[in-house]
Tab-separated table of C-alpha atoms and ligand atoms in Angstrom:
chain	number	residue	atom	x	y	z
A	644	UNK	CA	-16.185	0.018	-20.929
A	645	UNK	CA	-17.931	2.346	-18.490
A	646	UNK	CA	-18.962	5.581	-20.183
A	647	UNK	CA	-21.321	8.548	-19.869
A	648	UNK	CA	-22.621	10.849	-22.596
A	649	UNK	CA	-23.865	14.138	-21.206
A	650	UNK	CA	-25.281	17.437	-22.479
A	651	UNK	CA	-23.575	19.568	-19.870
A	652	UNK	CA	-20.601	19.335	-17.567
A	653	UNK	CA	-19.854	21.809	-14.790
A	654	UNK	CA	-16.316	21.176	-13.667
A	655	UNK	CA	-15.792	21.489	-9.903
A	656	UNK	CA	-13.005	23.462	-8.282
A	657	UNK	CA	-10.201	20.956	-7.840
A	658	UNK	CA	-9.387	19.245	-5.552
A	659	UNK	CA	-12.922	18.031	-4.828
A	660	UNK	CA	-14.360	15.081	-2.951
A	661	UNK	CA	-17.678	13.395	-3.629
A	662	UNK	CA	-18.851	10.085	-2.143
A	663	UNK	CA	-15.816	7.908	-1.822
A	664	UNK	CA	-13.892	9.552	-4.659
A	665	UNK	CA	-11.320	12.288	-4.460
A	666	UNK	CA	-10.785	14.289	-7.676
A	667	UNK	CA	-7.278	15.796	-7.516
A	668	UNK	CA	-6.919	17.917	-10.669
A	669	UNK	CA	-7.878	18.264	-14.305
A	670	UNK	CA	-5.178	18.233	-16.991
A	671	UNK	CA	-6.107	19.585	-20.446
A	672	UNK	CA	-4.777	19.064	-23.969
A	673	UNK	CA	-6.266	20.230	-27.282
A	674	UNK	CA	-8.846	17.483	-27.601
A	675	UNK	CA	-9.312	15.964	-24.184
A	676	UNK	CA	-9.219	16.465	-20.444
A	677	UNK	CA	-7.973	13.997	-17.835
A	678	UNK	CA	-9.328	14.147	-14.296
A	679	UNK	CA	-7.197	12.345	-11.732
A	680	UNK	CA	-9.290	10.228	-9.343
A	681	UNK	CA	-8.331	8.505	-6.131
A	682	UNK	CA	-10.987	5.974	-5.260
A	683	UNK	CA	-10.104	3.767	-2.269
A	684	UNK	CA	-6.566	2.577	-3.072
A	685	UNK	CA	-6.986	3.021	-6.840
A	686	UNK	CA	-5.651	6.008	-8.762
A	687	UNK	CA	-6.614	6.569	-12.377
A	688	UNK	CA	-7.747	9.124	-14.938
A	689	UNK	CA	-11.273	9.852	-16.130
A	690	UNK	CA	-11.072	11.033	-19.748
A	691	UNK	CA	-13.436	13.702	-21.109
A	692	UNK	CA	-13.882	14.541	-24.796
A	693	UNK	CA	-16.228	17.170	-26.194
A	694	UNK	CA	-17.882	16.631	-29.568
A	695	UNK	CA	-20.717	18.613	-31.157
A	696	UNK	CA	-21.785	20.124	-27.854
A	697	UNK	CA	-21.913	16.837	-25.913
A	698	UNK	CA	-19.333	15.312	-23.573
A	699	UNK	CA	-18.172	11.712	-23.609
A	700	UNK	CA	-16.747	10.631	-20.248
A	701	UNK	CA	-14.773	7.365	-20.010
A	702	UNK	CA	-12.068	5.747	-17.919
A	703	UNK	CA	-8.642	6.200	-19.476
A	704	UNK	CA	-7.339	2.833	-20.755
A	705	UNK	CA	-3.740	3.186	-19.565
A	706	UNK	CA	-4.457	3.858	-15.901
A	707	UNK	CA	-7.799	2.044	-15.426
A	708	UNK	CA	-7.687	-0.535	-12.591
A	709	UNK	CA	-8.475	-4.185	-13.366
A	710	UNK	CA	-11.572	-4.157	-11.151
A	711	UNK	CA	-14.074	-2.193	-13.168
A	712	UNK	CA	-16.540	-1.807	-10.243
A	713	UNK	CA	-14.292	0.882	-8.766
A	714	UNK	CA	-14.272	2.767	-12.064
A	715	UNK	CA	-18.090	2.633	-12.186
A	716	UNK	CA	-18.378	3.986	-8.631
A	717	UNK	CA	-15.874	6.797	-9.274
A	718	UNK	CA	-17.707	7.732	-12.479
A	719	UNK	CA	-21.061	7.812	-10.671
A	720	UNK	CA	-19.464	10.136	-8.091
A	721	UNK	CA	-18.057	12.332	-10.879
A	722	UNK	CA	-21.420	12.489	-12.690
A	723	UNK	CA	-23.194	13.555	-9.503
A	724	UNK	CA	-20.473	16.052	-8.556
A	725	UNK	CA	-20.693	17.725	-11.983
A	726	UNK	CA	-24.514	17.683	-12.156
A	727	UNK	CA	-24.455	15.988	-15.572
A	728	UNK	CA	-27.666	15.763	-17.605
A	729	UNK	CA	-27.025	12.261	-18.849
A	730	UNK	CA	-27.970	11.324	-22.423
A	731	UNK	CA	-26.571	7.811	-22.168
A	732	UNK	CA	-24.629	5.850	-19.570
A	733	UNK	CA	-23.894	2.254	-18.640
A	734	UNK	CA	-22.603	2.885	-15.126
A	735	UNK	CA	-25.725	2.100	-13.129
A	736	UNK	CA	-25.928	-1.622	-13.766
A	737	UNK	CA	-26.420	-3.569	-10.530
A	738	UNK	CA	-23.691	-5.942	-11.508
A	739	UNK	CA	-21.200	-3.105	-10.914
A	740	UNK	CA	-22.288	-2.176	-7.419
A	741	UNK	CA	-20.480	-4.734	-5.232
A	742	UNK	CA	-17.337	-2.871	-4.227
A	743	UNK	CA	-14.936	-5.544	-3.108
A	744	UNK	CA	-11.210	-6.028	-3.675
A	745	UNK	CA	-10.108	-9.544	-4.441
A	746	UNK	CA	-7.134	-10.937	-2.515
A	747	UNK	CA	-5.745	-12.813	-5.534
A	748	UNK	CA	-5.449	-9.624	-7.587
A	749	UNK	CA	-2.011	-8.088	-7.099
A	750	UNK	CA	-0.278	-4.961	-8.347
A	751	UNK	CA	3.218	-4.758	-9.785
A	752	UNK	CA	4.275	-2.899	-6.595
A	753	UNK	CA	3.312	-6.004	-4.609
A	754	UNK	CA	5.628	-8.091	-6.775
A	755	UNK	CA	8.475	-5.560	-6.493
A	756	UNK	CA	8.173	-4.924	-2.730
A	757	UNK	CA	6.446	-7.838	-1.044
A	758	UNK	CA	6.273	-10.987	-3.166
A	759	UNK	CA	8.074	-13.792	-1.361
A	760	UNK	CA	7.681	-17.448	-2.113
A	761	UNK	CA	9.164	-20.560	-0.645
A	762	UNK	CA	7.098	-22.782	-2.928
A	763	UNK	CA	7.953	-23.615	-6.538
A	764	UNK	CA	6.451	-21.133	-9.015
A	765	UNK	CA	4.349	-22.015	-12.057
A	766	UNK	CA	3.326	-19.219	-14.408
A	767	UNK	CA	0.423	-19.032	-16.893
A	768	UNK	CA	0.626	-16.428	-19.641
A	769	UNK	CA	-2.741	-15.151	-20.943
A	770	UNK	CA	-4.996	-17.292	-18.731
A	771	UNK	CA	-8.245	-15.927	-20.302
A	772	UNK	CA	-11.259	-17.577	-18.647
A	773	UNK	CA	-8.810	-19.118	-16.141
A	774	UNK	CA	-10.154	-22.674	-16.379
A	775	UNK	CA	-6.676	-24.151	-16.751
A	776	UNK	CA	-5.072	-21.949	-14.091
A	777	UNK	CA	-7.796	-22.652	-11.518
A	778	UNK	CA	-7.666	-26.356	-12.250
A	779	UNK	CA	-3.878	-26.532	-11.881
A	780	UNK	CA	-3.900	-24.479	-8.660
A	781	UNK	CA	-6.472	-26.799	-7.076
A	782	UNK	CA	-4.586	-29.885	-8.219
A	783	UNK	CA	-1.220	-28.570	-6.931
A	784	UNK	CA	-1.688	-26.787	-3.591
A	785	UNK	CA	2.078	-26.915	-2.949
A	786	UNK	CA	2.839	-24.765	-5.980
A	787	UNK	CA	2.579	-20.957	-6.058
A	788	UNK	CA	0.898	-19.856	-9.301
A	789	UNK	CA	1.289	-16.509	-11.043
A	790	UNK	CA	-1.349	-15.709	-13.676
A	791	UNK	CA	-0.552	-12.947	-16.187
A	792	UNK	CA	-3.270	-11.431	-18.354
A	793	UNK	CA	-3.829	-8.102	-20.100
A	794	UNK	CA	-7.608	-8.416	-20.615
A	795	UNK	CA	-9.056	-6.725	-17.511
A	796	UNK	CA	-12.522	-8.387	-17.442
A	797	UNK	CA	-10.873	-11.858	-17.479
A	798	UNK	CA	-8.633	-10.895	-14.580
A	799	UNK	CA	-11.558	-9.758	-12.471
A	800	UNK	CA	-13.575	-12.885	-13.255
A	801	UNK	CA	-10.730	-15.222	-12.308
A	802	UNK	CA	-10.004	-13.209	-9.111
A	803	UNK	CA	-13.648	-13.713	-8.176
A	804	UNK	CA	-13.399	-17.453	-8.848
A	805	UNK	CA	-10.292	-17.725	-6.627
A	806	UNK	CA	-12.344	-16.267	-3.800
A	807	UNK	CA	-15.472	-18.364	-4.453
A	808	UNK	CA	-13.447	-21.568	-4.712
A	809	UNK	CA	-11.169	-20.602	-1.788
A	810	UNK	CA	-7.999	-20.909	-3.857
A	811	UNK	CA	-5.099	-19.183	-2.090
A	812	UNK	CA	-2.097	-20.179	-4.178
A	813	UNK	CA	-2.716	-17.898	-7.181
A	814	UNK	CA	-1.420	-14.332	-7.603
A	815	UNK	CA	-3.017	-12.569	-10.583
A	816	UNK	CA	-1.386	-9.652	-12.332
A	817	UNK	CA	-2.639	-7.290	-15.015
A	818	UNK	CA	0.659	-7.038	-16.895
A	819	UNK	CA	2.290	-7.939	-20.189
A	820	UNK	CA	4.015	-11.288	-19.613
A	821	UNK	CA	6.840	-10.384	-21.994
A	822	UNK	CA	7.820	-7.516	-19.696
A	823	UNK	CA	7.110	-9.280	-16.417
A	824	UNK	CA	9.430	-12.186	-17.270
A	825	UNK	CA	12.450	-9.830	-17.045
A	826	UNK	CA	11.463	-9.213	-13.416
A	827	UNK	CA	11.316	-12.877	-12.300
A	828	UNK	CA	14.367	-14.409	-10.586
A	829	UNK	CA	16.593	-16.833	-12.497
A	830	UNK	CA	15.964	-20.576	-11.885
A	831	UNK	CA	12.712	-19.925	-10.005
A	832	UNK	CA	9.934	-21.341	-12.206
A	833	UNK	CA	8.954	-25.005	-12.696
A	834	UNK	CA	6.452	-24.655	-15.550
A	835	UNK	CA	5.361	-21.877	-17.912
A	836	UNK	CA	2.042	-22.368	-19.700
A	837	UNK	CA	1.210	-20.460	-22.871
A	838	UNK	CA	-2.146	-21.872	-23.923
A	839	UNK	CA	-3.856	-20.722	-27.107
A	840	UNK	CA	-1.956	-17.430	-27.488
A	841	UNK	CA	-3.383	-14.911	-29.942
A	842	UNK	CA	-1.810	-15.956	-33.312
A	843	UNK	CA	-1.253	-12.372	-34.583
A	844	UNK	CA	-0.651	-13.663	-38.116
A	845	UNK	CA	-0.841	-10.118	-39.493
A	846	UNK	CA	1.281	-8.508	-36.728
A	847	UNK	CA	3.847	-11.182	-35.726
A	848	UNK	CA	5.789	-8.673	-33.544
A	849	UNK	CA	2.860	-8.780	-31.091
A	850	UNK	CA	3.177	-12.539	-30.514
A	851	UNK	CA	4.050	-13.690	-27.004
A	852	UNK	CA	6.571	-16.254	-28.257
A	853	UNK	CA	9.708	-14.633	-29.644
A	854	UNK	CA	13.434	-15.284	-29.351
A	855	UNK	CA	13.572	-12.744	-26.540
A	856	UNK	CA	10.675	-14.438	-24.672
A	857	UNK	CA	12.292	-17.874	-25.099
A	858	UNK	CA	15.613	-16.601	-23.703
A	859	UNK	CA	13.907	-14.998	-20.689
A	860	UNK	CA	11.855	-18.189	-20.150
A	861	UNK	CA	15.020	-20.296	-20.139
A	862	UNK	CA	16.615	-17.927	-17.641
A	863	UNK	CA	13.695	-18.069	-15.194
A	864	UNK	CA	13.091	-21.830	-15.578
A	865	UNK	CA	14.661	-24.193	-13.072
A	866	UNK	CA	16.736	-27.067	-14.422
A	867	UNK	CA	14.208	-29.555	-15.909
A	868	UNK	CA	11.581	-26.766	-16.000
A	869	UNK	CA	9.293	-26.555	-19.052
A	870	UNK	CA	7.879	-23.915	-21.388
A	871	UNK	CA	4.592	-25.371	-22.672
A	872	UNK	CA	2.787	-24.036	-25.718
A	873	UNK	CA	-0.675	-25.356	-26.615
A	874	UNK	CA	-2.196	-24.000	-29.806
A	875	UNK	CA	-4.791	-24.704	-32.463
A	876	UNK	CA	-2.947	-22.534	-34.991
A	877	UNK	CA	-0.815	-24.444	-37.543
A	878	UNK	CA	1.027	-21.231	-38.308
A	879	UNK	CA	1.782	-20.412	-34.667
A	880	UNK	CA	2.914	-23.986	-34.007
A	881	UNK	CA	5.343	-23.990	-36.960
A	882	UNK	CA	6.552	-20.470	-36.157
A	883	UNK	CA	7.251	-21.446	-32.505
A	884	UNK	CA	8.948	-24.688	-33.507
A	885	UNK	CA	11.200	-22.658	-35.807
A	886	UNK	CA	12.030	-20.228	-32.977
A	887	UNK	CA	12.799	-23.103	-30.559
A	888	UNK	CA	15.027	-24.756	-33.162
A	889	UNK	CA	17.117	-21.589	-33.404
A	890	UNK	CA	18.473	-22.466	-29.945
A	891	UNK	CA	21.916	-24.123	-29.941
A	892	UNK	CA	20.658	-26.862	-27.694
A	893	UNK	CA	17.037	-27.843	-27.045
A	894	UNK	CA	14.949	-30.733	-25.789
A	895	UNK	CA	11.568	-30.532	-27.471
A	896	UNK	CA	8.479	-32.660	-27.349
A	897	UNK	CA	5.538	-32.454	-29.761
A	898	UNK	CA	2.124	-33.958	-29.175
A	899	UNK	CA	-0.911	-33.716	-31.433
A	900	UNK	CA	-4.537	-33.770	-30.237
A	901	UNK	CA	-3.613	-34.681	-26.704
A	902	UNK	CA	-6.538	-34.532	-24.242
A	903	UNK	CA	-5.808	-32.603	-21.024
A	904	UNK	CA	-7.724	-32.945	-17.760
A	905	UNK	CA	-9.243	-29.510	-18.397
A	906	UNK	CA	-10.353	-27.855	-21.605
A	907	UNK	CA	-10.383	-24.065	-21.978
A	908	UNK	CA	-13.145	-22.041	-23.656
A	909	UNK	CA	-11.027	-21.582	-26.760
A	910	UNK	CA	-10.146	-25.250	-26.840
A	911	UNK	CA	-13.827	-26.216	-26.714
A	912	UNK	CA	-14.495	-23.944	-29.669
A	913	UNK	CA	-11.663	-25.423	-31.783
A	914	UNK	CA	-12.667	-28.949	-30.881
A	915	UNK	CA	-16.211	-28.276	-32.091
A	916	UNK	CA	-14.642	-27.138	-35.373
A	917	UNK	CA	-12.520	-30.341	-35.434
A	918	UNK	CA	-9.266	-28.381	-35.538
A	919	UNK	CA	-5.990	-30.044	-34.628
A	920	UNK	CA	-4.383	-29.008	-31.372
A	921	UNK	CA	-0.619	-29.023	-30.878
A	922	UNK	CA	1.445	-29.171	-27.691
A	923	UNK	CA	5.035	-28.044	-28.055
A	924	UNK	CA	7.164	-28.323	-24.898
A	925	UNK	CA	10.702	-27.073	-24.404
A	926	UNK	CA	12.578	-28.534	-21.427
A	927	UNK	CA	15.367	-26.542	-19.852
A	928	UNK	CA	18.336	-28.490	-18.494
A	929	UNK	CA	20.843	-25.915	-17.303
A	930	UNK	CA	21.030	-23.649	-14.306
A	931	UNK	CA	21.411	-19.940	-15.128
A	932	UNK	CA	23.434	-17.228	-13.452
A	933	UNK	CA	21.462	-15.334	-10.836
A	934	UNK	CA	20.467	-11.889	-12.086
A	935	UNK	CA	20.066	-8.843	-9.924
A	936	UNK	CA	16.405	-8.237	-9.148
A	937	UNK	CA	14.980	-5.359	-11.142
A	938	UNK	CA	12.812	-2.691	-9.515
A	939	UNK	CA	10.622	0.139	-10.762
A	940	UNK	CA	11.885	3.206	-12.605
A	941	UNK	CA	11.760	6.575	-10.860
A	942	UNK	CA	12.872	10.145	-11.538
A	943	UNK	CA	15.246	11.823	-9.096
A	944	UNK	CA	14.110	15.424	-9.526
A	945	UNK	CA	11.453	17.829	-10.756
A	946	UNK	CA	11.487	19.875	-13.996
A	947	UNK	CA	10.246	23.296	-15.022
A	948	UNK	CA	6.894	22.469	-16.574
A	949	UNK	CA	6.291	25.941	-18.059
A	950	UNK	CA	9.488	25.810	-20.173
A	951	UNK	CA	8.945	22.197	-21.175
A	952	UNK	CA	5.358	22.921	-22.210
A	953	UNK	CA	6.482	25.974	-24.250
A	954	UNK	CA	9.225	24.033	-26.081
A	955	UNK	CA	7.305	20.772	-26.500
A	956	UNK	CA	7.041	19.036	-29.856
A	957	UNK	CA	6.074	15.346	-30.176
A	958	UNK	CA	9.340	13.414	-30.289
A	959	UNK	CA	10.437	9.917	-31.265
A	960	UNK	CA	13.819	8.621	-30.113
A	961	UNK	CA	15.034	5.123	-30.835
A	962	UNK	CA	17.827	2.728	-31.709
A	963	UNK	CA	17.794	-1.057	-32.211
A	964	UNK	CA	17.331	-1.743	-28.497
A	965	UNK	CA	14.606	0.722	-27.439
A	966	UNK	CA	12.174	3.413	-28.504
A	967	UNK	CA	10.635	6.380	-26.720
A	968	UNK	CA	7.663	8.265	-28.146
A	969	UNK	CA	6.839	11.484	-26.280
A	970	UNK	CA	3.318	11.913	-27.559
A	971	UNK	CA	1.352	14.666	-25.929
A	972	UNK	CA	1.282	17.321	-23.174
A	973	UNK	CA	-1.583	18.083	-20.799
A	974	UNK	CA	-1.550	21.213	-18.669
A	975	UNK	CA	-2.831	21.250	-15.080
A	976	UNK	CA	-1.755	24.869	-14.439
A	977	UNK	CA	1.266	26.955	-15.419
A	978	UNK	CA	3.574	24.960	-13.120
A	979	UNK	CA	2.462	21.362	-13.481
A	980	UNK	CA	1.280	19.003	-16.145
A	981	UNK	CA	1.281	15.517	-17.621
A	982	UNK	CA	3.160	13.991	-20.556
A	983	UNK	CA	1.809	10.934	-22.398
A	984	UNK	CA	4.539	8.535	-23.497
A	985	UNK	CA	4.995	5.102	-25.047
A	986	UNK	CA	8.288	3.268	-24.801
A	987	UNK	CA	10.077	-0.075	-24.595
A	988	UNK	CA	11.274	-2.306	-27.405
A	989	UNK	CA	9.416	-3.202	-30.583
A	990	UNK	CA	8.388	-6.525	-28.929
A	991	UNK	CA	7.419	-5.109	-25.551
A	992	UNK	CA	5.951	-1.662	-25.641
A	993	UNK	CA	4.204	0.127	-22.842
A	994	UNK	CA	2.246	3.352	-22.375
A	995	UNK	CA	2.208	5.629	-19.358
A	996	UNK	CA	1.816	9.217	-18.245
A	997	UNK	CA	4.463	11.254	-16.481
A	998	UNK	CA	3.430	13.836	-13.910
A	999	UNK	CA	5.735	16.849	-14.076
A	1000	UNK	CA	6.341	19.774	-11.730
A	1001	UNK	CA	9.371	21.545	-10.273
A	1002	UNK	CA	9.004	19.439	-7.081
A	1003	UNK	CA	8.640	15.996	-8.537
A	1004	UNK	CA	8.433	13.873	-11.651
A	1005	UNK	CA	6.616	10.557	-11.472
A	1006	UNK	CA	5.279	7.802	-13.728
A	1007	UNK	CA	1.539	7.319	-13.583
A	1008	UNK	CA	0.666	4.536	-13.125
A	1009	UNK	CA	3.807	4.176	-11.052
A	1010	UNK	CA	4.503	0.642	-12.277
A	1011	UNK	CA	7.235	0.862	-14.908
A	1012	UNK	CA	9.671	-2.014	-14.454
A	1013	UNK	CA	13.353	-1.286	-15.049
A	1014	UNK	CA	13.689	-3.771	-17.924
A	1015	UNK	CA	16.643	-3.209	-20.286
A	1016	UNK	CA	14.581	-1.406	-22.913
A	1017	UNK	CA	12.581	0.608	-20.364
A	1018	UNK	CA	15.776	1.747	-18.632
A	1019	UNK	CA	17.149	3.023	-21.956
A	1020	UNK	CA	13.902	4.816	-22.739
A	1021	UNK	CA	13.896	6.299	-19.238
A	1022	UNK	CA	17.490	7.597	-19.627
A	1023	UNK	CA	16.540	9.043	-22.994
A	1024	UNK	CA	13.461	10.664	-21.399
A	1025	UNK	CA	15.646	12.347	-18.764
A	1026	UNK	CA	18.046	13.574	-21.463
A	1027	UNK	CA	15.121	15.006	-23.423
A	1028	UNK	CA	13.738	16.746	-20.316
A	1029	UNK	CA	17.125	18.284	-19.538
A	1030	UNK	CA	17.602	19.440	-23.162
A	1031	UNK	CA	14.156	20.926	-23.597
A	1032	UNK	CA	14.258	22.668	-20.212
A	1033	UNK	CA	17.200	24.816	-21.308
B	830	SAM	C1	-6.829	-16.583	-27.207
B	830	SAM	S1	-6.806	-16.188	-25.522
B	830	SAM	C2	-6.544	-17.734	-24.706
B	830	SAM	C3	-6.946	-17.695	-23.270
B	830	SAM	C4	-6.726	-18.974	-22.460
B	830	SAM	N1	-5.321	-19.318	-22.365
B	830	SAM	C5	-7.508	-20.114	-23.038
B	830	SAM	O1	-6.895	-21.099	-23.440
B	830	SAM	O2	-8.739	-20.020	-23.063
B	830	SAM	C6	-5.193	-15.410	-25.335
B	830	SAM	C7	-5.119	-14.568	-24.069
B	830	SAM	O3	-3.779	-14.079	-23.933
B	830	SAM	C8	-3.843	-12.756	-23.417
B	830	SAM	N2	-2.557	-12.101	-23.788
B	830	SAM	C9	-2.152	-11.729	-25.032
B	830	SAM	N3	-0.918	-11.181	-24.989
B	830	SAM	C10	-0.531	-11.225	-23.677
B	830	SAM	C11	0.644	-10.801	-22.993
B	830	SAM	N4	1.658	-10.244	-23.660
B	830	SAM	N5	0.725	-10.987	-21.656
B	830	SAM	C12	-0.333	-11.564	-20.975
B	830	SAM	N6	-1.459	-11.966	-21.581
B	830	SAM	C13	-1.577	-11.819	-22.899
B	830	SAM	C14	-5.063	-12.172	-24.104
B	830	SAM	O4	-5.585	-11.061	-23.389
B	830	SAM	C15	-6.026	-13.352	-24.105
B	830	SAM	O5	-6.852	-13.367	-22.971
């Protein structure tokens, strides 16, 4: 994670531009400040915390783009703009100086507004080092691949490999697969790969495979399409088998210690430890009703920030189908500010900021899909804003 520790920090007058970065505003809460940066096409927050007379400057985790080189460049610009006397920093490494956007790396807006495919889709959930995804894409040029991953360094590495190996049939997305599946069209996917998912034995609600995920997978799979789990974890295998068997009707296949044409990093490790590896495949036979395509959530109007800030208390709203946690307020000036929120369902939770002023209200990053749970949280958010504004 790029970071800077500095003895001093002279904030500029916002907005300010330095190098290729534009710094729009600073928003302050009790313990931290967020500086909004626009660097090339990327918009994110730099987070500043003061402790014992020193400042720790980092990129905020929620808004940080997948390509860390742009964060490094923006932080170098910020350091130089603020005349920091640096005590420690890791942002000058040469490896982070090639500023290049990779074509394979897509944003959720691309999927909502521009993604069109006439080829069959295959989706890999949590592709990690990408060995399997890259191998499949090269072996099947007539298939359009979508790779979903939440670990940003892996995404950047695989995007780079797509370019080096001239692979053009992969779209990579930094997004939680459990949420993204609600966005995909019914009957559109030939194969879904879930290889070596994190077992989450202590926190089973964080597992990728759940009844909800299985139902969404069946909806997006074409007739004869397959959901393919490969795991070294006995517990995860038995748990998933149990979840698949809860279906009224299922065609399942189980294979043990089957060699594939390509072995992932994790697989190599488990093989060295002589662990058993299980493949559990669910085949879908039916065709599902088409579902209306979901878009992104947006607010229709602005709110009075000053009143909302005055009346704010952290708030949790929930029922069985959604939750909304309104966590924290940041003030930009008396008329505008930022709210930090988390929301979704217990299986698919997200975090975002909401920019608030009397002119407009907007999610940041502006990438919240209108899934069922998110829509409920969004409606609840609007109710809360209207109530607290009175
Ligand atoms: C144990 S690694 C396996 C990586 C790769 N499939 C392999 O076989 O080497 C699991 C990967 O799944 C990713 N992951 C976990 N939950 C996810 C989710 N909800 N959506 C997308 N990716 C996820 C993690 O970031 C991690 O890279």
